[in-house]
Structures are given as C-alpha cells and as structure tokens.
C-alpha cells in the first residue's frame, strides 16, 4: 500500500540517525506515523535501550515484543519494538541452533555481555538482524506483515559501523550461521528497500556531522536517504528588512517614530525600546543568514531535504501528528 506521492515509494526500511540533541527519536516517531497514514501498518524500532519511543508516546516502558502504540491519520497502525540485545541473542540461539534454553544459561553467566564487548559488531548484528527480519517477514497470504519499518538508529557518528555488519563480523566468523545471518542482514541494508535518513538542525556542528555521515555512508556503499532539518523557525520579517539589519543599516529613528505612532512608547522610553528591539532584529537577521548558509551546505550533499517546524509548545502527541502531516505534505511519506 505504498503511496504514489511519496519520495520513498520503494523503501521498506527507513533508518533514522542524527547528532544527539537534533530530535532524532522524535523525527523517527513522526515518520512512522506519516508512513502509516491511510491504512498502512508500520513498525517503529529502537535499539539504544533509552525507551525514547515510550516517552514520546507517553507510554510505560516497552517490553521486548511488537505492540500497537498509535493510530495514524486516516487509519493505519504504528507498532513499536524496543530491542533488547540479550533477548535478541536468545532469538538468535533459537533460530540457528535450537538452543534457547542454553542461551538463557549463557545470559545468566554474562556470556552475552562478554561476547558483545569483545566483538561490538556482534551486538549490532543482533539488533539489525531483528529489524531486518521484521522487514522481510510475510504472513500466511504471502504479503509483508509491515508496509514499512522505521529504525531509530544510533547517532550519526556510529551509523556506518552500525549498519556495515558484514565488515564488522568479518573477523568474528568466516563461515557458519553468524556469517550467513550477517549476509542476510546486509542484503536488506544495502538494497533499494533501505534508506538512511539524517536529522539535523541549521547549526554548524550538526550540519557538518551530517555531511560527514553521508560521506562515510556512501563510501561504505550504504544507501543515503533524505535530510530532515528539524526545529526550523520561520522568519517574521520580510527579506528586505533582514538584509538591511545584517548590513548594519538599521534606522533607529524610524523605529522610534513607529513606536510613538503606534502608541507603544514615547519619549526616552521609546528610544530605549527601539534600541533593544533593533538589537533583537539584528540578532535574528544574523541567525537567519547563518541558517541560509547551512542550508546551502546541506544542498551540496545532493539529497532531498525536508524542513520540520519548531513546535512552540514542545513535542507531545499532537505535535507528533503535526510533524507527520508536515512530512506528508512535503512528500516524505
């Protein structure tokens, strides 16, 4: 049930990454709602153990099972899964060795923590494997269970290593179930069914980290998707006024006259008010100019960008639906 208007009509796995503080989990949650709109079924997955999905949807901590958490606009369901590496390890033991009971014993002995510490890539294989299994899973009628899966992935600085599972387990296993499993995961992650989206703010550090992440992703042969520019503030002033303020040609006298004419202030008070207001306008103009430069930098990556508004009241359930609608309007879902 893919929408013909979406930019990602052929994508089933949407990986969402971003620098800390950019609203990565919020964007992933809104994207899941947007993709589910109109009667589709979407799974939202988190892998960092922070229970961020539960917090955003105002729910108790999520267990290690897929459960419905929201109804999307115009119908459609969003399910969520908080992956626990130890539970994923037990699934793995059962799937490939038929040894779930033995896996539980190993968990009690701390073998799982030991294994994932010695070979960090193994933990990534476990969690990405669980996610890609959900992408591939089919019902008795032969159709995919989920129309799309959204993965709230680790931050930008770790995303390429997290997804590049074949390379990460190369030194761990040359043959056998682990190697076969990683190859299966890799087949999904590097396919046209997957897109890795980046979340950023119009600030120098997040933008640079986004550009670096896109470059690393491409070098590894992984599929870059789109850029979600989060918390965008619309300018309340016309461009001509902004240009004047940036150039330092702001006329305090005209502002004083305007304040007096409007009855806002008079005399010395009007002058003080005008000077303070002028400082705010100049600061706003300079920030707008810097944001324009960051947009230009992002454009060099050659990916589609989507701008999401800064929500004045913060992100609650209503805010998530507002962000989802913005995504749909822009063709992201």
Coordinates of N, CA and C in Angstrom, one line a residue, residues 117-252:
X117 N 31.1 -7.3 24.1 CA 32.2 -6.4 24.5 C 33.4 -6.7 23.7
X118 N 33.7 -8.0 23.5 CA 34.9 -8.4 22.8 C 34.7 -8.1 21.3
X119 N 33.5 -8.3 20.8 CA 33.1 -8.1 19.4 C 31.9 -7.2 19.3
X120 N 32.1 -5.9 19.4 CA 30.9 -5.0 19.4 C 30.0 -5.1 18.2
X121 N 30.6 -5.5 17.1 CA 29.8 -5.7 15.9 C 28.8 -6.7 16.0
X122 N 29.0 -7.7 16.9 CA 28.1 -8.8 17.1 C 26.8 -8.3 17.6
X123 N 26.9 -7.3 18.6 CA 25.6 -6.7 19.1 C 24.8 -6.0 18.0
X124 N 25.5 -5.3 17.1 CA 24.9 -4.6 16.1 C 24.2 -5.6 15.1
X125 N 24.9 -6.8 14.9 CA 24.3 -7.8 14.0 C 23.0 -8.3 14.6
X126 N 23.0 -8.4 16.0 CA 21.8 -9.0 16.6 C 20.6 -8.0 16.5
X127 N 20.8 -6.7 16.7 CA 19.7 -5.8 16.7 C 19.3 -5.4 15.3
X128 N 20.3 -5.3 14.4 CA 19.9 -5.0 13.0 C 19.2 -6.3 12.4
X129 N 19.7 -7.4 12.8 CA 19.1 -8.7 12.3 C 17.6 -8.8 12.7
X130 N 17.3 -8.4 13.9 CA 15.9 -8.4 14.4 C 15.1 -7.4 13.6
X131 N 15.6 -6.3 13.3 CA 14.9 -5.3 12.5 C 14.7 -5.7 11.0
X132 N 15.7 -6.2 10.4 CA 15.6 -6.7 9.0 C 14.7 -7.9 8.9
X133 N 14.6 -8.7 9.9 CA 13.7 -9.8 9.9 C 12.2 -9.3 9.8
X134 N 12.0 -8.2 10.6 CA 10.6 -7.6 10.5 C 10.3 -7.1 9.1
X135 N 11.4 -6.6 8.4 CA 11.2 -6.1 7.1 C 10.8 -7.2 6.1
X136 N 11.5 -8.3 6.3 CA 11.3 -9.5 5.4 C 10.1 -10.3 5.7
X137 N 9.6 -10.3 6.9 CA 8.5 -11.2 7.4 C 7.3 -11.1 6.6
X138 N 6.7 -12.2 6.3 CA 5.5 -12.3 5.5 C 4.4 -13.1 6.3
X139 N 3.2 -12.8 6.0 CA 2.0 -13.5 6.6 C 1.7 -14.8 5.8
X140 N 0.7 -15.5 6.2 CA 0.3 -16.7 5.5 C -0.2 -16.5 4.1
X141 N -0.6 -15.2 3.8 CA -1.1 -14.9 2.5 C 0.1 -14.5 1.6
X142 N 1.3 -14.5 2.1 CA 2.5 -14.2 1.3 C 2.8 -12.7 1.3
X143 N 2.0 -11.9 1.8 CA 2.3 -10.4 1.8 C 3.1 -10.1 3.0
X144 N 3.9 -9.0 2.9 CA 4.7 -8.5 4.0 C 3.8 -8.1 5.2
X145 N 4.2 -8.4 6.4 CA 3.5 -8.1 7.6 C 3.4 -6.6 7.8
X146 N 4.6 -5.9 7.5 CA 4.6 -4.5 7.7 C 4.9 -3.8 6.3
X147 N 4.2 -2.7 6.1 CA 4.4 -1.9 4.9 C 5.7 -1.2 5.0
X148 N 6.1 -0.9 6.2 CA 7.4 -0.2 6.4 C 7.9 -0.4 7.8
X149 N 9.2 -0.3 8.0 CA 9.8 -0.4 9.3 C 10.7 0.9 9.5
X150 N 10.5 1.6 10.6 CA 11.4 2.8 10.9 C 12.3 2.4 12.0
X151 N 13.6 2.6 11.8 CA 14.5 2.2 12.9 C 15.1 3.5 13.4
X152 N 14.9 3.7 14.7 CA 15.5 4.9 15.4 C 16.9 4.4 15.8
X153 N 17.9 4.7 14.9 CA 19.2 4.1 15.0 C 20.2 4.9 15.9
X154 N 21.4 4.4 16.1 CA 22.4 5.2 16.9 C 22.8 6.5 16.2
X155 N 23.5 7.4 16.9 CA 23.8 8.7 16.3 C 24.7 8.6 15.1
X156 N 24.8 9.7 14.4 CA 25.5 9.8 13.1 C 26.9 9.3 13.2
X157 N 27.6 9.6 14.2 CA 29.0 9.2 14.3 C 29.2 7.7 14.3
X158 N 28.2 6.9 14.6 CA 28.3 5.5 14.7 C 27.5 4.7 13.6
X159 N 26.7 5.5 12.8 CA 25.7 4.8 12.0 C 26.3 3.9 10.9
X160 N 27.4 4.3 10.3 CA 28.0 3.5 9.2 C 28.5 2.2 9.8
X161 N 29.2 2.2 10.9 CA 29.7 1.0 11.6 C 28.5 0.1 12.0
X162 N 27.5 0.7 12.5 CA 26.3 0.0 13.0 C 25.7 -0.8 11.8
X163 N 25.6 -0.2 10.7 CA 24.9 -0.8 9.5 C 25.8 -1.7 8.7
X164 N 27.1 -1.5 8.7 CA 28.0 -2.2 7.9 C 28.4 -3.5 8.6
X165 N 27.4 -4.4 8.7 CA 27.5 -5.6 9.5 C 28.5 -6.6 8.9
X166 N 28.5 -6.7 7.6 CA 29.4 -7.7 7.0 C 30.9 -7.5 7.4
X167 N 31.3 -6.2 7.3 CA 32.7 -5.9 7.7 C 32.9 -6.1 9.2
X168 N 31.9 -5.7 10.0 CA 32.1 -5.8 11.4 C 32.2 -7.2 11.9
X169 N 31.6 -8.2 11.3 CA 31.8 -9.5 11.8 C 32.8 -10.3 11.0
X170 N 33.5 -9.7 10.0 CA 34.4 -10.4 9.2 C 35.5 -11.1 10.0
X171 N 35.9 -10.5 11.1 CA 36.9 -11.1 11.9 C 36.4 -12.1 12.9
X172 N 35.1 -12.1 13.0 CA 34.4 -12.9 14.0 C 34.0 -14.3 13.5
X173 N 33.6 -14.3 12.2 CA 33.1 -15.5 11.6 C 33.3 -15.5 10.1
X174 N 34.0 -16.5 9.6 CA 34.2 -16.6 8.1 C 33.1 -17.4 7.5
X175 N 32.6 -18.4 8.2 CA 31.6 -19.3 7.7 C 30.6 -19.5 8.9
X176 N 29.5 -20.2 8.6 CA 28.6 -20.6 9.6 C 27.4 -19.7 9.8
X177 N 26.6 -20.0 10.8 CA 25.3 -19.2 11.0 C 25.5 -17.7 11.2
X178 N 26.5 -17.3 11.9 CA 26.8 -15.9 12.1 C 27.1 -15.2 10.8
X179 N 27.9 -15.8 10.0 CA 28.3 -15.2 8.7 C 27.1 -15.2 7.8
X180 N 26.3 -16.3 7.8 CA 25.1 -16.3 6.9 C 24.1 -15.3 7.4
X181 N 23.9 -15.2 8.7 CA 23.0 -14.2 9.2 C 23.4 -12.8 8.9
X182 N 24.7 -12.5 9.0 CA 25.1 -11.1 8.7 C 25.0 -10.8 7.2
X183 N 25.2 -11.9 6.3 CA 25.0 -11.7 4.9 C 23.5 -11.4 4.6
X184 N 22.6 -12.1 5.3 CA 21.2 -11.8 5.1 C 20.8 -10.4 5.5
X185 N 21.3 -10.0 6.7 CA 21.1 -8.6 7.1 C 21.6 -7.6 6.1
X186 N 22.8 -7.9 5.6 CA 23.5 -7.0 4.7 C 22.7 -6.9 3.4
X187 N 22.1 -8.0 3.0 CA 21.3 -8.0 1.8 C 20.1 -7.0 1.8
X188 N 19.6 -6.8 3.0 CA 18.4 -5.9 3.2 C 19.0 -4.5 3.3
X189 N 20.0 -4.3 4.2 CA 20.5 -2.9 4.5 C 21.1 -2.2 3.2
X190 N 21.7 -3.0 2.3 CA 22.3 -2.4 1.2 C 21.4 -2.4 -0.1
X191 N 20.2 -2.8 0.1 CA 19.2 -2.9 -1.0 C 18.5 -1.6 -1.2
X192 N 17.8 -1.5 -2.4 CA 17.0 -0.3 -2.6 C 15.8 -0.2 -1.7
X193 N 15.5 -1.3 -0.9 CA 14.4 -1.2 0.1 C 14.8 -0.4 1.3
X194 N 16.1 0.0 1.4 CA 16.5 0.7 2.6 C 17.0 2.1 2.3
X195 N 16.7 3.1 3.2 CA 17.2 4.4 3.1 C 17.6 4.9 4.4
X196 N 18.7 5.5 4.5 CA 19.2 6.1 5.8 C 19.0 7.6 5.8
X197 N 18.1 8.1 6.7 CA 17.8 9.5 6.7 C 18.6 10.2 7.9
X198 N 19.0 11.4 7.6 CA 19.7 12.2 8.6 C 18.9 13.3 9.2
X199 N 18.9 13.5 10.5 CA 18.2 14.6 11.2 C 19.3 15.6 11.6
X200 N 19.0 16.8 11.3 CA 20.0 17.9 11.7 C 19.2 19.2 12.1
X201 N 20.0 20.1 12.6 CA 19.5 21.4 12.9 C 20.3 22.4 12.0
X202 N 19.8 23.6 11.8 CA 20.5 24.5 10.9 C 21.6 25.2 11.8
X203 N 22.5 24.4 12.3 CA 23.6 24.9 13.1 C 24.9 24.2 12.5
X204 N 26.0 24.8 12.7 CA 27.3 24.4 12.1 C 27.7 23.0 12.5
X205 N 27.7 22.6 13.8 CA 28.1 21.3 14.2 C 27.2 20.1 13.7
X206 N 25.9 20.2 13.9 CA 25.0 19.2 13.4 C 25.1 19.0 11.8
X207 N 25.2 20.2 11.1 CA 25.3 20.1 9.7 C 26.6 19.4 9.2
X208 N 27.7 19.8 9.9 CA 29.0 19.2 9.5 C 29.0 17.7 9.8
X209 N 28.4 17.3 10.9 CA 28.3 15.9 11.3 C 27.4 15.1 10.3
X210 N 26.4 15.8 9.8 CA 25.5 15.2 8.8 C 26.2 15.0 7.5
X211 N 27.0 16.0 7.1 CA 27.7 15.9 5.8 C 28.8 14.8 5.9
X212 N 29.5 14.7 7.1 CA 30.5 13.7 7.3 C 29.8 12.3 7.3
X213 N 28.7 12.2 7.9 CA 28.0 10.9 8.0 C 27.5 10.4 6.6
X214 N 27.0 11.4 5.8 CA 26.6 11.0 4.4 C 27.8 10.5 3.6
X215 N 28.9 11.2 3.8 CA 30.1 10.8 3.0 C 30.6 9.4 3.4
X216 N 30.6 9.1 4.7 CA 31.0 7.8 5.2 C 30.1 6.7 4.8
X217 N 28.8 7.1 4.8 CA 27.8 6.1 4.4 C 28.0 5.7 2.9
X218 N 28.2 6.7 2.1 CA 28.4 6.5 0.6 C 29.7 5.7 0.4
X219 N 30.7 6.0 1.2 CA 32.0 5.2 1.0 C 31.8 3.8 1.3
X220 N 30.9 3.5 2.2 CA 30.7 2.1 2.6 C 29.6 1.4 1.7
X221 N 29.1 2.1 0.7 CA 28.2 1.5 -0.2 C 26.8 1.4 0.4
X222 N 26.5 2.2 1.4 CA 25.2 2.2 2.1 C 24.3 3.2 1.5
X223 N 22.9 3.0 1.5 CA 22.0 3.9 0.8 C 21.6 5.1 1.6
X224 N 22.0 6.3 1.2 CA 21.6 7.5 1.9 C 20.2 7.9 1.4
X225 N 19.4 8.4 2.3 CA 18.0 8.7 2.0 C 17.8 10.2 1.9
X226 N 17.2 10.8 2.9 CA 16.9 12.3 2.9 C 17.5 12.9 4.1
X227 N 17.4 14.2 4.2 CA 17.8 15.0 5.3 C 16.6 15.7 5.9
X228 N 16.3 15.5 7.2 CA 15.2 16.1 7.9 C 15.8 17.3 8.7
X229 N 15.5 18.5 8.3 CA 16.0 19.7 9.0 C 15.0 20.0 10.1
X230 N 15.3 19.8 11.3 CA 14.3 19.8 12.4 C 14.4 21.2 13.1
X231 N 13.3 21.5 13.8 CA 13.1 22.7 14.6 C 13.4 24.0 13.8
X232 N 12.8 24.1 12.6 CA 13.0 25.3 11.8 C 12.1 26.4 12.2
X233 N 12.7 27.6 12.4 CA 11.9 28.8 12.8 C 11.7 29.7 11.6
X234 N 10.5 30.0 11.4 CA 10.2 30.9 10.3 C 10.5 32.3 10.6
X235 N 11.0 33.0 9.7 CA 11.3 34.4 9.9 C 10.0 35.2 9.9
X236 N 9.9 36.2 10.9 CA 8.7 37.0 11.0 C 8.9 38.3 10.2
X237 N 10.0 38.5 9.6 CA 10.3 39.8 8.9 C 10.6 39.6 7.4
X238 N 10.2 40.5 6.6 CA 10.5 40.4 5.2 C 12.0 40.4 4.9
X239 N 12.4 39.8 3.8 CA 13.8 39.7 3.5 C 14.5 41.0 3.4
X240 N 13.8 42.0 2.8 CA 14.4 43.4 2.7 C 14.9 43.9 4.1
X241 N 14.0 43.7 5.1 CA 14.3 44.2 6.4 C 15.5 43.4 7.0
X242 N 15.5 42.1 6.7 CA 16.6 41.2 7.2 C 18.0 41.7 6.6
X243 N 17.9 41.9 5.3 CA 19.2 42.3 4.6 C 19.7 43.7 5.1
X244 N 18.8 44.6 5.4 CA 19.1 45.9 6.0 C 19.8 45.7 7.3
X245 N 19.2 44.9 8.2 CA 19.7 44.6 9.5 C 21.1 44.0 9.5
X246 N 21.3 43.0 8.6 CA 22.6 42.3 8.5 C 23.7 43.3 8.1
X247 N 23.3 44.2 7.3 CA 24.3 45.2 6.8 C 24.6 46.3 7.8
X248 N 23.9 46.4 8.9 CA 24.1 47.4 9.9 C 23.5 48.7 9.5
X249 N 22.5 48.7 8.7 CA 21.9 50.0 8.2 C 20.5 50.2 8.9
X250 N 20.4 49.7 10.1 CA 19.1 49.8 10.8 C 18.9 51.2 11.3
X251 N 17.7 51.8 10.9 CA 17.4 53.2 11.3 C 16.6 53.2 12.6
X252 N 17.3 53.6 13.7 CA 16.7 53.6 15.0 C 15.6 54.7 15.0

